[in-house]
PDB file of N, CA and C in Angstrom:
ATOM      1  N   MET O1196      -0.481   3.606 -13.968  1.00  0.00           N
ATOM      2  CA  MET O1196       0.632   3.074 -14.738  1.00  0.00           C
ATOM      3  C   MET O1196       1.731   2.469 -13.859  1.00  0.00           C
ATOM      4  N   PRO O1197       2.149   3.131 -12.746  1.00  0.00           N
ATOM      5  CA  PRO O1197       3.198   2.523 -11.918  1.00  0.00           C
ATOM      6  C   PRO O1197       2.784   1.165 -11.357  1.00  0.00           C
ATOM      7  N   PHE O1198       1.499   1.017 -11.000  1.00  0.00           N
ATOM      8  CA  PHE O1198       1.039  -0.261 -10.468  1.00  0.00           C
ATOM      9  C   PHE O1198       1.231  -1.354 -11.512  1.00  0.00           C
ATOM     10  N   PHE O1199       0.915  -1.056 -12.760  1.00  0.00           N
ATOM     11  CA  PHE O1199       1.080  -2.020 -13.847  1.00  0.00           C
ATOM     12  C   PHE O1199       2.548  -2.413 -13.986  1.00  0.00           C
ATOM     13  N   LEU O1200       3.442  -1.442 -13.889  1.00  0.00           N
ATOM     14  CA  LEU O1200       4.874  -1.731 -13.990  1.00  0.00           C
ATOM     15  C   LEU O1200       5.357  -2.573 -12.813  1.00  0.00           C
ATOM     16  N   LEU O1201       4.865  -2.266 -11.615  1.00  0.00           N
ATOM     17  CA  LEU O1201       5.308  -2.987 -10.422  1.00  0.00           C
ATOM     18  C   LEU O1201       4.767  -4.415 -10.350  1.00  0.00           C
ATOM     19  N   THR O1202       3.715  -4.715 -11.112  1.00  0.00           N
ATOM     20  CA  THR O1202       3.187  -6.081 -11.121  1.00  0.00           C
ATOM     21  C   THR O1202       3.794  -6.916 -12.242  1.00  0.00           C
ATOM     22  N   HIS O1203       4.859  -6.424 -12.841  1.00  0.00           N
ATOM     23  CA  HIS O1203       5.535  -7.188 -13.902  1.00  0.00           C
ATOM     24  C   HIS O1203       6.024  -8.516 -13.331  1.00  0.00           C
ATOM     25  N   PRO O1204       5.857  -9.610 -14.078  1.00  0.00           N
ATOM     26  CA  PRO O1204       6.279 -10.923 -13.581  1.00  0.00           C
ATOM     27  C   PRO O1204       7.741 -11.012 -13.140  1.00  0.00           C
ATOM     28  N   ALA O1205       8.612 -10.220 -13.749  1.00  0.00           N
ATOM     29  CA  ALA O1205      10.019 -10.246 -13.340  1.00  0.00           C
ATOM     30  C   ALA O1205      10.194  -9.716 -11.913  1.00  0.00           C
ATOM     31  N   LEU O1206       9.295  -8.852 -11.474  1.00  0.00           N
ATOM     32  CA  LEU O1206       9.389  -8.289 -10.126  1.00  0.00           C
ATOM     33  C   LEU O1206       8.630  -9.118  -9.097  1.00  0.00           C
ATOM     34  N   THR O1207       7.465  -9.618  -9.474  1.00  0.00           N
ATOM     35  CA  THR O1207       6.627 -10.341  -8.513  1.00  0.00           C
ATOM     36  C   THR O1207       6.894 -11.840  -8.493  1.00  0.00           C
ATOM     37  N   GLY O1208       7.469 -12.367  -9.566  1.00  0.00           N
ATOM     38  CA  GLY O1208       7.708 -13.809  -9.630  1.00  0.00           C
ATOM     39  C   GLY O1208       6.469 -14.595 -10.028  1.00  0.00           C
ATOM     40  N   MET O1209       5.452 -13.891 -10.494  1.00  0.00           N
ATOM     41  CA  MET O1209       4.219 -14.557 -10.936  1.00  0.00           C
ATOM     42  C   MET O1209       3.583 -13.712 -12.035  1.00  0.00           C
ATOM     43  N   SER O1210       2.745 -14.354 -12.830  1.00  0.00           N
ATOM     44  CA  SER O1210       2.059 -13.605 -13.878  1.00  0.00           C
ATOM     45  C   SER O1210       1.070 -12.636 -13.236  1.00  0.00           C
ATOM     46  N   ARG O1211       0.620 -11.675 -14.002  1.00  0.00           N
ATOM     47  CA  ARG O1211      -0.353 -10.715 -13.462  1.00  0.00           C
ATOM     48  C   ARG O1211      -1.655 -11.414 -13.081  1.00  0.00           C
ATOM     49  N   GLU O1212      -2.024 -12.440 -13.827  1.00  0.00           N
ATOM     50  CA  GLU O1212      -3.230 -13.207 -13.499  1.00  0.00           C
ATOM     51  C   GLU O1212      -3.045 -13.930 -12.157  1.00  0.00           C
ATOM     52  N   GLN O1213      -1.860 -14.494 -11.942  1.00  0.00           N
ATOM     53  CA  GLN O1213      -1.582 -15.153 -10.662  1.00  0.00           C
ATOM     54  C   GLN O1213      -1.594 -14.149  -9.521  1.00  0.00           C
ATOM     55  N   PHE O1214      -1.074 -12.955  -9.773  1.00  0.00           N
ATOM     56  CA  PHE O1214      -1.096 -11.915  -8.749  1.00  0.00           C
ATOM     57  C   PHE O1214      -2.537 -11.542  -8.400  1.00  0.00           C
ATOM     58  N   ASP O1215      -3.368 -11.373  -9.427  1.00  0.00           N
ATOM     59  CA  ASP O1215      -4.777 -11.043  -9.184  1.00  0.00           C
ATOM     60  C   ASP O1215      -5.467 -12.144  -8.381  1.00  0.00           C
ATOM     61  N   ARG O1216      -5.156 -13.399  -8.691  1.00  0.00           N
ATOM     62  CA  ARG O1216      -5.729 -14.525  -7.934  1.00  0.00           C
ATOM     63  C   ARG O1216      -5.248 -14.508  -6.493  1.00  0.00           C
ATOM     64  N   LEU O1217      -3.971 -14.201  -6.296  1.00  0.00           N
ATOM     65  CA  LEU O1217      -3.412 -14.115  -4.944  1.00  0.00           C
ATOM     66  C   LEU O1217      -4.152 -13.059  -4.117  1.00  0.00           C
ATOM     67  N   VAL O1218      -4.381 -11.905  -4.704  1.00  0.00           N
ATOM     68  CA  VAL O1218      -5.102 -10.835  -4.011  1.00  0.00           C
ATOM     69  C   VAL O1218      -6.494 -11.321  -3.620  1.00  0.00           C
ATOM     70  N   GLU O1219      -7.173 -11.991  -4.545  1.00  0.00           N
ATOM     71  CA  GLU O1219      -8.521 -12.508  -4.265  1.00  0.00           C
ATOM     72  C   GLU O1219      -8.498 -13.587  -3.186  1.00  0.00           C
ATOM     73  N   GLU O1220      -7.505 -14.479  -3.228  1.00  0.00           N
ATOM     74  CA  GLU O1220      -7.402 -15.559  -2.241  1.00  0.00           C
ATOM     75  C   GLU O1220      -7.141 -15.023  -0.835  1.00  0.00           C
ATOM     76  N   LEU O1221      -6.378 -13.943  -0.736  1.00  0.00           N
ATOM     77  CA  LEU O1221      -6.002 -13.410   0.572  1.00  0.00           C
ATOM     78  C   LEU O1221      -7.049 -12.476   1.177  1.00  0.00           C
ATOM     79  N   GLU O1222      -7.998 -12.022   0.364  1.00  0.00           N
ATOM     80  CA  GLU O1222      -9.003 -11.086   0.869  1.00  0.00           C
ATOM     81  C   GLU O1222      -9.786 -11.637   2.058  1.00  0.00           C
ATOM     82  N   PRO O1223     -10.302 -12.875   2.029  1.00  0.00           N
ATOM     83  CA  PRO O1223     -11.023 -13.375   3.216  1.00  0.00           C
ATOM     84  C   PRO O1223     -10.138 -13.439   4.460  1.00  0.00           C
ATOM     85  N   CYS O1224      -8.882 -13.802   4.296  1.00  0.00           N
ATOM     86  CA  CYS O1224      -7.950 -13.851   5.428  1.00  0.00           C
ATOM     87  C   CYS O1224      -7.740 -12.452   5.998  1.00  0.00           C
ATOM     88  N   ARG O1225      -7.614 -11.466   5.124  1.00  0.00           N
ATOM     89  CA  ARG O1225      -7.429 -10.083   5.560  1.00  0.00           C
ATOM     90  C   ARG O1225      -8.635  -9.608   6.359  1.00  0.00           C
ATOM     91  N   ARG O1226      -9.819  -9.950   5.872  1.00  0.00           N
ATOM     92  CA  ARG O1226     -11.045  -9.535   6.581  1.00  0.00           C
ATOM     93  C   ARG O1226     -11.114 -10.147   7.980  1.00  0.00           C
ATOM     94  N   ILE O1227     -10.771 -11.420   8.090  1.00  0.00           N
ATOM     95  CA  ILE O1227     -10.811 -12.108   9.385  1.00  0.00           C
ATOM     96  C   ILE O1227      -9.827 -11.459  10.355  1.00  0.00           C
ATOM     97  N   LEU O1228      -8.598 -11.215   9.890  1.00  0.00           N
ATOM     98  CA  LEU O1228      -7.596 -10.592  10.756  1.00  0.00           C
ATOM     99  C   LEU O1228      -7.976  -9.163  11.133  1.00  0.00           C
ATOM    100  N   ALA O1229      -8.551  -8.420  10.193  1.00  0.00           N
ATOM    101  CA  ALA O1229      -8.971  -7.048  10.492  1.00  0.00           C
ATOM    102  C   ALA O1229     -10.071  -7.043  11.546  1.00  0.00           C
ATOM    103  N   GLU O1230     -11.011  -7.964  11.437  1.00  0.00           N
ATOM    104  CA  GLU O1230     -12.083  -8.059  12.422  1.00  0.00           C
ATOM    105  C   GLU O1230     -11.527  -8.430  13.796  1.00  0.00           C
ATOM    106  N   ALA O1231     -10.576  -9.354  13.837  1.00  0.00           N
ATOM    107  CA  ALA O1231      -9.962  -9.755  15.104  1.00  0.00           C
ATOM    108  C   ALA O1231      -9.239  -8.570  15.742  1.00  0.00           C
ATOM    109  N   GLU O1232      -8.563  -7.763  14.933  1.00  0.00           N
ATOM    110  CA  GLU O1232      -7.871  -6.583  15.466  1.00  0.00           C
ATOM    111  C   GLU O1232      -8.861  -5.559  16.002  1.00  0.00           C
ATOM    112  N   ARG O1233      -9.987  -5.376  15.308  1.00  0.00           N
ATOM    113  CA  ARG O1233     -11.004  -4.443  15.795  1.00  0.00           C
ATOM    114  C   ARG O1233     -11.556  -4.899  17.140  1.00  0.00           C
ATOM    115  N   GLU O1234     -11.792  -6.194  17.266  1.00  0.00           N
ATOM    116  CA  GLU O1234     -12.290  -6.740  18.533  1.00  0.00           C
ATOM    117  C   GLU O1234     -11.256  -6.560  19.645  1.00  0.00           C
ATOM    118  N   LYS O1235     -10.006  -6.781  19.318  1.00  0.00           N
ATOM    119  CA  LYS O1235      -8.929  -6.651  20.298  1.00  0.00           C
ATOM    120  C   LYS O1235      -8.817  -5.203  20.779  1.00  0.00           C
ATOM    121  N   ARG O1236      -8.947  -4.247  19.849  1.00  0.00           N
ATOM    122  CA  ARG O1236      -8.839  -2.833  20.204  1.00  0.00           C
ATOM    123  C   ARG O1236      -9.971  -2.386  21.109  1.00  0.00           C
ATOM    124  N   LYS O1237     -11.106  -3.029  21.016  1.00  0.00           N
ATOM    125  CA  LYS O1237     -12.229  -2.669  21.894  1.00  0.00           C
ATOM    126  C   LYS O1237     -11.867  -2.910  23.354  1.00  0.00           C
ATOM    127  N   ASP O1238     -11.099  -3.970  23.588  1.00  0.00           N
ATOM    128  CA  ASP O1238     -10.764  -4.369  24.955  1.00  0.00           C
ATOM    129  C   ASP O1238      -9.540  -3.655  25.514  1.00  0.00           C
ATOM    130  N   VAL O1239      -8.767  -3.041  24.661  1.00  0.00           N
ATOM    131  CA  VAL O1239      -7.514  -2.412  25.096  1.00  0.00           C
ATOM    132  C   VAL O1239      -7.760  -0.941  25.407  1.00  0.00           C
ATOM    133  N   ASN O1240      -7.099  -0.477  26.427  1.00  0.00           N
ATOM    134  CA  ASN O1240      -7.159   0.939  26.765  1.00  0.00           C
ATOM    135  C   ASN O1240      -6.688   1.750  25.561  1.00  0.00           C
ATOM    136  N   ARG O1241      -7.431   2.739  25.154  1.00  0.00           N
ATOM    137  CA  ARG O1241      -7.119   3.520  23.960  1.00  0.00           C
ATOM    138  C   ARG O1241      -5.888   4.411  24.126  1.00  0.00           C
ATOM    139  N   ARG O1242      -5.437   4.585  25.336  1.00  0.00           N
ATOM    140  CA  ARG O1242      -4.278   5.439  25.559  1.00  0.00           C
ATOM    141  C   ARG O1242      -3.060   4.841  24.851  1.00  0.00           C
ATOM    142  N   GLY O1243      -2.385   5.658  24.073  1.00  0.00           N
ATOM    143  CA  GLY O1243      -1.200   5.208  23.362  1.00  0.00           C
ATOM    144  C   GLY O1243      -1.489   4.587  22.008  1.00  0.00           C
ATOM    145  N   TYR O1244      -2.772   4.444  21.674  1.00  0.00           N
ATOM    146  CA  TYR O1244      -3.117   3.866  20.373  1.00  0.00           C
ATOM    147  C   TYR O1244      -2.845   4.894  19.291  1.00  0.00           C
ATOM    148  N   ASN O1245      -2.076   4.525  18.291  1.00  0.00           N
ATOM    149  CA  ASN O1245      -1.742   5.443  17.213  1.00  0.00           C
ATOM    150  C   ASN O1245      -1.866   4.732  15.880  1.00  0.00           C
ATOM    151  N   PRO O1246      -2.986   4.900  15.187  1.00  0.00           N
ATOM    152  CA  PRO O1246      -3.134   4.239  13.902  1.00  0.00           C
ATOM    153  C   PRO O1246      -2.290   4.894  12.822  1.00  0.00           C
ATOM    154  N   GLY O1247      -1.857   6.102  12.987  1.00  0.00           N
ATOM    155  CA  GLY O1247      -1.140   7.011  12.120  1.00  0.00           C
ATOM    156  C   GLY O1247      -0.430   6.558  10.869  1.00  0.00           C
ATOM    157  N   PHE O1248      -0.772   5.436  10.269  1.00  0.00           N
ATOM    158  CA  PHE O1248      -0.050   5.041   9.067  1.00  0.00           C
ATOM    159  C   PHE O1248      -0.882   5.123   7.803  1.00  0.00           C
ATOM    160  N   GLY O1249      -2.052   5.721   7.886  1.00  0.00           N
ATOM    161  CA  GLY O1249      -2.842   5.949   6.691  1.00  0.00           C
ATOM    162  C   GLY O1249      -3.446   4.682   6.118  1.00  0.00           C
ATOM    163  N   PHE O1250      -4.248   4.879   5.110  1.00  0.00           N
ATOM    164  CA  PHE O1250      -4.965   3.778   4.472  1.00  0.00           C
ATOM    165  C   PHE O1250      -4.232   3.340   3.218  1.00  0.00           C
ATOM    166  N   LEU O1251      -4.244   2.055   2.971  1.00  0.00           N
ATOM    167  CA  LEU O1251      -3.694   1.488   1.745  1.00  0.00           C
ATOM    168  C   LEU O1251      -4.584   0.323   1.378  1.00  0.00           C
ATOM    169  N   ASP O1252      -5.070   0.296   0.140  1.00  0.00           N
ATOM    170  CA  ASP O1252      -5.998  -0.772  -0.217  1.00  0.00           C
ATOM    171  C   ASP O1252      -5.297  -2.127  -0.261  1.00  0.00           C
ATOM    172  N   HIS O1253      -6.103  -3.161  -0.181  1.00  0.00           N
ATOM    173  CA  HIS O1253      -5.589  -4.534  -0.075  1.00  0.00           C
ATOM    174  C   HIS O1253      -4.659  -4.901  -1.227  1.00  0.00           C
ATOM    175  N   ARG O1254      -5.014  -4.527  -2.428  1.00  0.00           N
ATOM    176  CA  ARG O1254      -4.208  -4.847  -3.612  1.00  0.00           C
ATOM    177  C   ARG O1254      -2.798  -4.268  -3.483  1.00  0.00           C
ATOM    178  N   HIS O1255      -2.708  -3.021  -3.035  1.00  0.00           N
ATOM    179  CA  HIS O1255      -1.406  -2.379  -2.880  1.00  0.00           C
ATOM    180  C   HIS O1255      -0.633  -2.968  -1.692  1.00  0.00           C
ATOM    181  N   ARG O1256      -1.349  -3.364  -0.656  1.00  0.00           N
ATOM    182  CA  ARG O1256      -0.686  -4.011   0.483  1.00  0.00           C
ATOM    183  C   ARG O1256      -0.025  -5.320   0.046  1.00  0.00           C
ATOM    184  N   VAL O1257      -0.762  -6.112  -0.717  1.00  0.00           N
ATOM    185  CA  VAL O1257      -0.218  -7.396  -1.184  1.00  0.00           C
ATOM    186  C   VAL O1257       0.976  -7.147  -2.098  1.00  0.00           C
ATOM    187  N   LEU O1258       0.860  -6.188  -2.997  1.00  0.00           N
ATOM    188  CA  LEU O1258       1.974  -5.875  -3.895  1.00  0.00           C
ATOM    189  C   LEU O1258       3.212  -5.473  -3.097  1.00  0.00           C
ATOM    190  N   ALA O1259       3.052  -4.591  -2.129  1.00  0.00           N
ATOM    191  CA  ALA O1259       4.192  -4.154  -1.316  1.00  0.00           C
ATOM    192  C   ALA O1259       4.812  -5.329  -0.567  1.00  0.00           C
ATOM    193  N   ALA O1260       3.981  -6.214  -0.028  1.00  0.00           N
ATOM    194  CA  ALA O1260       4.497  -7.372   0.706  1.00  0.00           C
ATOM    195  C   ALA O1260       5.250  -8.326  -0.221  1.00  0.00           C
ATOM    196  N   VAL O1261       4.709  -8.568  -1.401  1.00  0.00           N
ATOM    197  CA  VAL O1261       5.369  -9.470  -2.362  1.00  0.00           C
ATOM    198  C   VAL O1261       6.705  -8.887  -2.803  1.00  0.00           C
ATOM    199  N   LEU O1262       6.714  -7.614  -3.171  1.00  0.00           N
ATOM    200  CA  LEU O1262       7.964  -6.989  -3.625  1.00  0.00           C
ATOM    201  C   LEU O1262       8.993  -6.943  -2.502  1.00  0.00           C
ATOM    202  N   ASN O1263       8.545  -6.672  -1.287  1.00  0.00           N
ATOM    203  CA  ASN O1263       9.460  -6.627  -0.154  1.00  0.00           C
ATOM    204  C   ASN O1263      10.016  -8.014   0.147  1.00  0.00           C
ATOM    205  N   ARG O1264       9.172  -9.025   0.095  1.00  0.00           N
ATOM    206  CA  ARG O1264       9.616 -10.389   0.373  1.00  0.00           C
ATOM    207  C   ARG O1264      10.621 -10.869  -0.673  1.00  0.00           C
ATOM    208  N   ARG O1265      10.387 -10.509  -1.925  1.00  0.00           N
ATOM    209  CA  ARG O1265      11.280 -10.945  -3.003  1.00  0.00           C
ATOM    210  C   ARG O1265      12.532 -10.078  -3.128  1.00  0.00           C
ATOM    211  N   ASN O1266      12.568  -8.938  -2.444  1.00  0.00           N
ATOM    212  CA  ASN O1266      13.711  -8.018  -2.521  1.00  0.00           C
ATOM    213  C   ASN O1266      14.005  -7.568  -3.953  1.00  0.00           C
ATOM    214  N   THR O1267      12.964  -7.352  -4.734  1.00  0.00           N
ATOM    215  CA  THR O1267      13.179  -6.920  -6.118  1.00  0.00           C
ATOM    216  C   THR O1267      13.157  -5.408  -6.259  1.00  0.00           C
ATOM    217  N   VAL O1268      12.334  -4.746  -5.464  1.00  0.00           N
ATOM    218  CA  VAL O1268      12.216  -3.286  -5.498  1.00  0.00           C
ATOM    219  C   VAL O1268      12.164  -2.813  -4.050  1.00  0.00           C
ATOM    220  N   THR O1269      12.888  -1.768  -3.747  1.00  0.00           N
ATOM    221  CA  THR O1269      12.865  -1.260  -2.374  1.00  0.00           C
ATOM    222  C   THR O1269      11.492  -0.646  -2.071  1.00  0.00           C
ATOM    223  N   LEU O1270      11.151  -0.645  -0.802  1.00  0.00           N
ATOM    224  CA  LEU O1270       9.885  -0.029  -0.408  1.00  0.00           C
ATOM    225  C   LEU O1270       9.912   1.479  -0.663  1.00  0.00           C
ATOM    226  N   THR O1271      11.085   2.071  -0.585  1.00  0.00           N
ATOM    227  CA  THR O1271      11.203   3.499  -0.851  1.00  0.00           C
ATOM    228  C   THR O1271      10.826   3.803  -2.296  1.00  0.00           C
ATOM    229  N   LEU O1272      11.364   3.033  -3.236  1.00  0.00           N
ATOM    230  CA  LEU O1272      11.039   3.232  -4.650  1.00  0.00           C
ATOM    231  C   LEU O1272       9.574   2.891  -4.921  1.00  0.00           C
ATOM    232  N   THR O1273       9.092   1.805  -4.342  1.00  0.00           N
ATOM    233  CA  THR O1273       7.691   1.423  -4.522  1.00  0.00           C
ATOM    234  C   THR O1273       6.777   2.539  -4.032  1.00  0.00           C
ATOM    235  N   ALA O1274       7.078   3.092  -2.865  1.00  0.00           N
ATOM    236  CA  ALA O1274       6.267   4.174  -2.306  1.00  0.00           C
ATOM    237  C   ALA O1274       6.274   5.394  -3.226  1.00  0.00           C
ATOM    238  N   ARG O1275       7.432   5.728  -3.748  1.00  0.00           N
ATOM    239  CA  ARG O1275       7.511   6.876  -4.661  1.00  0.00           C
ATOM    240  C   ARG O1275       6.686   6.643  -5.913  1.00  0.00           C
ATOM    241  N   LEU O1276       6.792   5.435  -6.478  1.00  0.00           N
ATOM    242  CA  LEU O1276       6.050   5.138  -7.702  1.00  0.00           C
ATOM    243  C   LEU O1276       4.541   5.127  -7.467  1.00  0.00           C
ATOM    244  N   LEU O1277       4.131   4.705  -6.282  1.00  0.00           N
ATOM    245  CA  LEU O1277       2.705   4.655  -5.964  1.00  0.00           C
ATOM    246  C   LEU O1277       2.189   5.965  -5.369  1.00  0.00           C
ATOM    247  N   GLY O1278       3.101   6.906  -5.127  1.00  0.00           N
ATOM    248  CA  GLY O1278       2.698   8.189  -4.568  1.00  0.00           C
ATOM    249  C   GLY O1278       2.290   8.093  -3.105  1.00  0.00           C
ATOM    250  N   ARG O1279       2.921   7.199  -2.379  1.00  0.00           N
ATOM    251  CA  ARG O1279       2.619   6.997  -0.958  1.00  0.00           C
ATOM    252  C   ARG O1279       3.850   7.310  -0.124  1.00  0.00           C
ATOM    253  N   ASP O1280       3.642   7.433   1.173  1.00  0.00           N
ATOM    254  CA  ASP O1280       4.727   7.638   2.110  1.00  0.00           C
ATOM    255  C   ASP O1280       5.415   6.289   2.361  1.00  0.00           C
ATOM    256  N   ARG O1281       6.731   6.283   2.453  1.00  0.00           N
ATOM    257  CA  ARG O1281       7.475   5.042   2.633  1.00  0.00           C
ATOM    258  C   ARG O1281       7.099   4.342   3.934  1.00  0.00           C
ATOM    259  N   SER O1282       6.923   5.104   5.009  1.00  0.00           N
ATOM    260  CA  SER O1282       6.597   4.472   6.291  1.00  0.00           C
ATOM    261  C   SER O1282       5.209   3.833   6.250  1.00  0.00           C
ATOM    262  N   THR O1283       4.277   4.445   5.532  1.00  0.00           N
ATOM    263  CA  THR O1283       2.943   3.851   5.368  1.00  0.00           C
ATOM    264  C   THR O1283       3.052   2.533   4.621  1.00  0.00           C
ATOM    265  N   LEU O1284       3.792   2.535   3.529  1.00  0.00           N
ATOM    266  CA  LEU O1284       3.944   1.326   2.734  1.00  0.00           C
ATOM    267  C   LEU O1284       4.655   0.236   3.521  1.00  0.00           C
ATOM    268  N   SER O1285       5.680   0.603   4.253  1.00  0.00           N
ATOM    269  CA  SER O1285       6.419  -0.360   5.059  1.00  0.00           C
ATOM    270  C   SER O1285       5.530  -0.975   6.132  1.00  0.00           C
ATOM    271  N   TYR O1286       4.771  -0.147   6.826  1.00  0.00           N
ATOM    272  CA  TYR O1286       3.870  -0.619   7.869  1.00  0.00           C
ATOM    273  C   TYR O1286       2.894  -1.650   7.308  1.00  0.00           C
ATOM    274  N   HIS O1287       2.242  -1.304   6.208  1.00  0.00           N
ATOM    275  CA  HIS O1287       1.242  -2.203   5.632  1.00  0.00           C
ATOM    276  C   HIS O1287       1.871  -3.442   4.993  1.00  0.00           C
ATOM    277  N   ALA O1288       3.039  -3.301   4.410  1.00  0.00           N
ATOM    278  CA  ALA O1288       3.712  -4.466   3.825  1.00  0.00           C
ATOM    279  C   ALA O1288       4.052  -5.485   4.903  1.00  0.00           C
ATOM    280  N   HIS O1289       4.590  -5.020   6.011  1.00  0.00           N
ATOM    281  CA  HIS O1289       4.975  -5.940   7.080  1.00  0.00           C
ATOM    282  C   HIS O1289       3.765  -6.541   7.781  1.00  0.00           C
ATOM    283  N   ARG O1290       2.658  -5.814   7.821  1.00  0.00           N
ATOM    284  CA  ARG O1290       1.435  -6.364   8.404  1.00  0.00           C
ATOM    285  C   ARG O1290       0.760  -7.357   7.465  1.00  0.00           C
ATOM    286  N   THR O1291       1.052  -7.269   6.176  1.00  0.00           N
ATOM    287  CA  THR O1291       0.438  -8.155   5.183  1.00  0.00           C
ATOM    288  C   THR O1291       1.266  -9.407   4.955  1.00  0.00           C
ATOM    289  N   MET O1292       2.542  -9.374   5.253  1.00  0.00           N
ATOM    290  CA  MET O1292       3.407 -10.532   5.001  1.00  0.00           C
ATOM    291  C   MET O1292       2.888 -11.840   5.594  1.00  0.00           C
ATOM    292  N   PRO O1293       2.358 -11.854   6.823  1.00  0.00           N
ATOM    293  CA  PRO O1293       1.842 -13.121   7.340  1.00  0.00           C
ATOM    294  C   PRO O1293       0.710 -13.716   6.497  1.00  0.00           C
ATOM    295  N   LEU O1294      -0.017 -12.859   5.779  1.00  0.00           N
ATOM    296  CA  LEU O1294      -1.076 -13.374   4.918  1.00  0.00           C
ATOM    297  C   LEU O1294      -0.525 -14.219   3.778  1.00  0.00           C
ATOM    298  N   LEU O1295       0.697 -13.920   3.359  1.00  0.00           N
ATOM    299  CA  LEU O1295       1.286 -14.685   2.257  1.00  0.00           C
ATOM    300  C   LEU O1295       1.469 -16.158   2.629  1.00  0.00           C
ATOM    301  N   ALA O1296       1.483 -16.451   3.913  1.00  0.00           N
ATOM    302  CA  ALA O1296       1.588 -17.851   4.366  1.00  0.00           C
ATOM    303  C   ALA O1296       0.333 -18.642   4.000  1.00  0.00           C
ATOM    304  N   PHE O1297      -0.788 -17.939   3.773  1.00  0.00           N
ATOM    305  CA  PHE O1297      -2.016 -18.613   3.393  1.00  0.00           C
ATOM    306  C   PHE O1297      -2.077 -18.925   1.899  1.00  0.00           C
ATOM    307  N   ARG O1298      -1.082 -18.456   1.179  1.00  0.00           N
ATOM    308  CA  ARG O1298      -1.042 -18.662  -0.265  1.00  0.00           C
ATOM    309  C   ARG O1298      -0.864 -20.131  -0.595  1.00  0.00           C
ATOM    310  N   ARG O1299      -1.635 -20.568  -1.555  1.00  0.00           N
ATOM    311  CA  ARG O1299      -1.470 -21.954  -2.022  1.00  0.00           C
ATOM    312  C   ARG O1299      -0.167 -22.063  -2.790  1.00  0.00           C
ATOM    313  N   PRO O1300       0.511 -23.208  -2.708  1.00  0.00           N
ATOM    314  CA  PRO O1300       1.776 -23.355  -3.442  1.00  0.00           C
ATOM    315  C   PRO O1300       1.571 -23.298  -4.948  1.00  0.00           C
TER     316      PRO O1300
END
């Protein structure tokens, strides 16, 4: 239910159908970047590597990035509504923001 409320057009600036299309459009870009990061980590010394921000699915990452970019809902409130830790949501939102540049106008 909170996800449905957070995808309201007044908060995201797009209809729910447009949001769903955005998530689908960004999925290939996310996969490419994730693969590049995995390759990069293979070459880097593992010392100091700390993934510690937990998992968040792509749909929720995009939602957090959109809401954060639009400044409609704080990440703290979004995290509470989604039952996630604020730092996890913030980490993934900021890592997903560059993907929004691939969005078609």
